[in-house]
Amino acid sequence: MPELKAIELLMVGRMLPMVGETLERRFTLHRLVDQADPAAFLAAAGPRICGLVSGPTSPVDKALIDRCPTLEIIANFGVGYDNVDAVHAGTRGIVVTNTPDVLTEEVADTALGLMIMTVRELGAAERHLRAGKWPDAPFPLTRASLRDRGVGIVGLGRIGKAIARRVEAFGMPVAYHNRNRLADVGYRYCASLVELAKAVDILMVVTPGGAATRHLIDADVLAALGPNGILINVGRGSVVDEAALISALDAGTILSAGLDVFADEPRVPAALIAHDRVTLLPHVASASQFTRNAMGQLVIDNLTGWFERGEVHTPVPEAMPKQWYL
Ligand code: NAP
Ligand code: 8YV
């Protein structure tokens, strides 16, 4: 077995402490955020770095990857890996891993919570109570209800399917849009997003980010969703054209929105914060100790498995180990 301590890893950005603490005990771990001069550090240590550890707020672009000529693996903390140039990593034979499945149910739970909060204006109702307004007036009846509403899921993958199961249990019809129609589900498939938005009252976005999904939810989709329509986004902020969303909320083109993700996190447009009907969460869909620890353990297992046995649990398709193709 190779001596793991001889292997140098670089953590890009901040991460759950247990990941760094465990990796530090097994490997030689450097943290880019601790370097006084990150560029000088990379120039000196890049040639020795065999593994990168990244998270959604830490971009791993072509330039960073190429600073590390002996890089073997990029282990990303998060199922979404739009922060990593996985295609470039793949062309260099570098394996990229993410953290699917272990967060699916948690994210689906949060998506349902966000949907109910938004539809029934529960955040605003709580603010009404805390502001001491209840003795003067009851909180107004909500314009929307889950009754008589259909849910359209944009991205019926692992998390989308877990959301769909929960929505079904609420007695609400489900439709979906993916690039590919699924053979294993009975939900209505809409080949276009506008068709899906016209067919439902709640649009639930749970696609990956990146160039292929940028601004999928644009002014046309919001217009198709209509004045009773509600947009929920637990995928990536980049999937929604935020300027078009703000205009649609201002104009009453749609009723409201519930957002866990934003285009420029952690910055959230003031125009969204000002909308009382909009429910805003600070990217917390997977953020329980239970689930984040499971994600962290998967990062550790992928790195340890790779350097001990040349095996990983969860490679992404663009950058898989060679033996997976055999
Ligand atoms: P997944 O199983 O890969 O599902 C992704 C789904 O999106 C697939 O059904 C895919 O179907 C669809 N899709 C991809 N590109 C599309 C496009 N251009 N147009 C329409 N549909 C498209 O991934 P997952 O595990 O469910 O995770 C989904 C995403 O959720 C992650 O990538 C991440 O961005 C986000 N996420 C957010 C949080 C949070 O904290 N808010 C937590 C976890 C995950 P086709 O390939 O057929 O199009
Ligand atoms: C992040 C997520 O991992 O998995 C994803 O794609 O967006 C989240 O679970 C989380 O924000 C880590 O910081």
Coordinates of N, CA, C and O in Angstrom, one line a residue, residues 70-133:
T70 N 0.9 16.8 -12.1 CA 0.8 15.4 -11.7 C -0.5 15.1 -11.0 O -0.7 14.1 -10.3
L71 N -1.5 16.0 -11.2 CA -2.8 15.8 -10.6 C -3.5 14.5 -11.1 O -3.5 14.2 -12.3
E72 N -4.0 13.7 -10.1 CA -4.7 12.5 -10.4 C -6.2 12.5 -10.2 O -7.0 11.9 -10.9
I73 N -6.7 13.3 -9.2 CA -8.1 13.3 -8.8 C -8.5 14.6 -8.3 O -7.7 15.3 -7.6
I74 N -9.8 15.0 -8.6 CA -10.4 16.2 -8.0 C -11.7 15.6 -7.3 O -12.6 15.1 -7.9
A75 N -11.7 15.8 -5.9 CA -12.8 15.2 -5.2 C -13.7 16.4 -4.7 O -13.2 17.3 -4.0
N76 N -14.9 16.5 -5.3 CA -15.8 17.7 -5.0 C -16.8 17.4 -3.9 O -17.4 16.3 -4.0
F77 N -16.9 18.3 -3.0 CA -17.9 18.2 -1.9 C -19.2 18.8 -2.4 O -19.3 20.0 -2.4
G78 N -20.1 18.0 -2.9 CA -21.3 18.4 -3.5 C -21.6 17.5 -4.7 O -20.7 17.1 -5.4
V79 N -22.9 17.3 -4.9 CA -23.3 16.5 -6.1 C -23.1 17.4 -7.4 O -22.7 16.9 -8.4
G80 N -23.5 18.7 -7.2 CA -23.3 19.6 -8.4 C -21.8 19.8 -8.5 O -21.1 20.1 -7.5
Y81 N -21.3 19.8 -9.7 CA -19.8 20.0 -9.9 C -19.6 21.0 -11.0 O -18.6 21.0 -11.7
D82 N -20.5 22.0 -11.2 CA -20.4 23.0 -12.2 C -19.2 23.9 -11.9 O -18.8 24.7 -12.8
N83 N -18.7 23.9 -10.7 CA -17.5 24.7 -10.3 C -16.2 24.0 -10.8 O -15.2 24.7 -10.8
V84 N -16.3 22.8 -11.3 CA -15.1 22.1 -11.8 C -15.1 21.9 -13.3 O -16.2 21.6 -13.9
D85 N -14.0 22.2 -14.0 CA -13.9 22.0 -15.4 C -13.6 20.5 -15.6 O -12.5 20.1 -15.8
A86 N -14.7 19.7 -15.5 CA -14.6 18.2 -15.5 C -14.2 17.7 -16.9 O -13.5 16.7 -17.1
V87 N -14.6 18.5 -18.0 CA -14.3 18.0 -19.3 C -12.8 18.2 -19.5 O -12.1 17.2 -20.0
H88 N -12.2 19.3 -19.0 CA -10.8 19.5 -19.2 C -10.0 18.4 -18.3 O -9.0 17.8 -18.8
A89 N -10.5 18.2 -17.1 CA -9.9 17.2 -16.3 C -9.9 15.8 -17.0 O -8.9 15.1 -17.0
G90 N -11.1 15.5 -17.6 CA -11.2 14.2 -18.3 C -10.2 14.1 -19.4 O -9.6 13.0 -19.6
T91 N -10.0 15.2 -20.2 CA -9.0 15.1 -21.3 C -7.6 14.9 -20.8 O -6.7 14.4 -21.5
R92 N -7.3 15.3 -19.5 CA -6.0 15.1 -18.9 C -5.9 13.8 -18.2 O -4.9 13.5 -17.6
G93 N -7.0 13.0 -18.2 CA -7.0 11.7 -17.5 C -7.1 11.8 -16.0 O -6.8 10.9 -15.3
I94 N -7.6 13.0 -15.6 CA -7.8 13.2 -14.1 C -9.2 12.8 -13.8 O -10.2 13.1 -14.5
V95 N -9.3 12.0 -12.7 CA -10.7 11.6 -12.2 C -11.3 12.7 -11.4 O -10.7 13.4 -10.6
V96 N -12.6 12.9 -11.6 CA -13.4 13.8 -10.8 C -14.5 13.1 -10.1 O -15.2 12.2 -10.7
T97 N -14.6 13.3 -8.8 CA -15.7 12.6 -8.1 C -16.6 13.7 -7.4 O -16.2 14.8 -7.2
N98 N -17.9 13.3 -7.2 CA -18.9 14.2 -6.5 C -19.6 13.4 -5.4 O -19.1 12.3 -5.1
T99 N -20.6 14.0 -4.8 CA -21.2 13.3 -3.7 C -22.8 13.1 -3.9 O -23.6 13.7 -3.2
P100 N -23.1 12.2 -4.9 CA -24.5 12.0 -5.2 C -25.1 11.1 -4.1 O -24.4 10.5 -3.3
D101 N -26.4 10.9 -4.1 CA -27.2 9.9 -3.4 C -27.3 10.2 -1.9 O -28.4 10.3 -1.3
V102 N -26.2 10.5 -1.2 CA -26.2 10.6 0.2 C -27.0 11.9 0.7 O -27.3 12.0 1.8
L103 N -27.2 12.8 -0.3 CA -27.9 14.0 0.1 C -29.3 14.1 -0.5 O -30.1 15.1 -0.3
T104 N -29.7 13.1 -1.3 CA -30.9 13.2 -2.1 C -32.1 13.4 -1.3 O -32.9 14.4 -1.6
E105 N -32.3 12.6 -0.2 CA -33.6 12.8 0.6 C -33.6 14.1 1.3 O -34.7 14.7 1.4
E106 N -32.5 14.5 1.8 CA -32.4 15.8 2.6 C -32.8 17.0 1.7 O -33.6 17.9 2.0
V107 N -32.2 17.0 0.5 CA -32.5 18.1 -0.5 C -34.0 18.0 -0.9 O -34.6 19.1 -1.0
A108 N -34.5 16.8 -1.1 CA -35.9 16.7 -1.4 C -36.8 17.2 -0.3 O -37.8 17.9 -0.5
D109 N -36.5 16.9 0.9 CA -37.2 17.4 2.1 C -37.2 18.9 2.1 O -38.3 19.5 2.3
T110 N -36.1 19.5 1.9 CA -36.0 21.0 1.9 C -36.8 21.6 0.8 O -37.4 22.6 1.0
A111 N -36.7 20.9 -0.4 CA -37.5 21.5 -1.5 C -39.0 21.5 -1.2 O -39.6 22.5 -1.5
L112 N -39.5 20.5 -0.6 CA -40.9 20.5 -0.2 C -41.2 21.5 0.9 O -42.2 22.2 0.8
G113 N -40.2 21.7 1.8 CA -40.4 22.7 2.8 C -40.5 24.1 2.2 O -41.3 24.9 2.5
L114 N -39.6 24.3 1.3 CA -39.5 25.6 0.6 C -40.8 25.9 -0.2 O -41.3 27.0 -0.3
M115 N -41.2 24.8 -0.9 CA -42.5 24.9 -1.7 C -43.7 25.3 -0.8 O -44.4 26.2 -1.1
I116 N -43.8 24.6 0.4 CA -44.9 24.9 1.2 C -44.8 26.3 1.8 O -45.8 27.1 1.9
M117 N -43.6 26.6 2.3 CA -43.4 28.0 2.8 C -43.8 29.1 1.8 O -44.4 30.1 2.2
T118 N -43.4 28.8 0.5 CA -43.7 29.8 -0.5 C -45.2 29.9 -0.8 O -45.8 31.0 -0.8
V119 N -45.8 28.7 -1.0 CA -47.2 28.7 -1.4 C -48.1 29.3 -0.3 O -49.0 30.1 -0.6
R120 N -47.8 28.9 0.9 CA -48.6 29.3 2.1 C -48.0 30.5 2.8 O -48.5 30.9 3.9
E121 N -47.0 31.1 2.2 CA -46.4 32.4 2.8 C -46.1 32.3 4.3 O -46.3 33.2 5.1
L122 N -45.5 31.2 4.6 CA -45.2 30.9 6.1 C -44.2 31.8 6.7 O -44.2 32.1 7.8
G123 N -43.2 32.1 5.8 CA -42.1 33.1 6.3 C -42.7 34.4 6.7 O -42.5 35.0 7.7
A124 N -43.6 34.9 5.8 CA -44.2 36.2 6.0 C -45.2 36.1 7.2 O -45.3 37.1 8.0
A125 N -45.9 35.0 7.4 CA -46.8 34.8 8.5 C -46.0 34.8 9.8 O -46.4 35.4 10.8
E126 N -44.8 34.2 9.8 CA -44.0 34.2 11.0 C -43.5 35.6 11.4 O -43.5 36.0 12.5
R127 N -43.1 36.3 10.3 CA -42.6 37.7 10.5 C -43.8 38.6 11.1 O -43.5 39.4 11.9
H128 N -45.0 38.3 10.6 CA -46.2 39.0 11.1 C -46.3 38.8 12.7 O -46.5 39.7 13.4
L129 N -46.2 37.5 13.1 CA -46.3 37.2 14.5 C -45.2 37.9 15.3 O -45.4 38.5 16.3
R130 N -43.9 37.7 14.8 CA -42.8 38.2 15.6 C -42.8 39.7 15.7 O -42.3 40.3 16.6
A131 N -43.4 40.4 14.7 CA -43.5 41.8 14.7 C -44.6 42.3 15.6 O -44.9 43.5 15.7
G132 N -45.3 41.4 16.3 CA -46.4 41.8 17.2 C -47.6 42.3 16.5 O -48.5 43.0 17.2
K133 N -47.8 41.9 15.3 CA -49.0 42.4 14.5 C -50.3 41.5 14.7 O -51.4 41.9 14.3

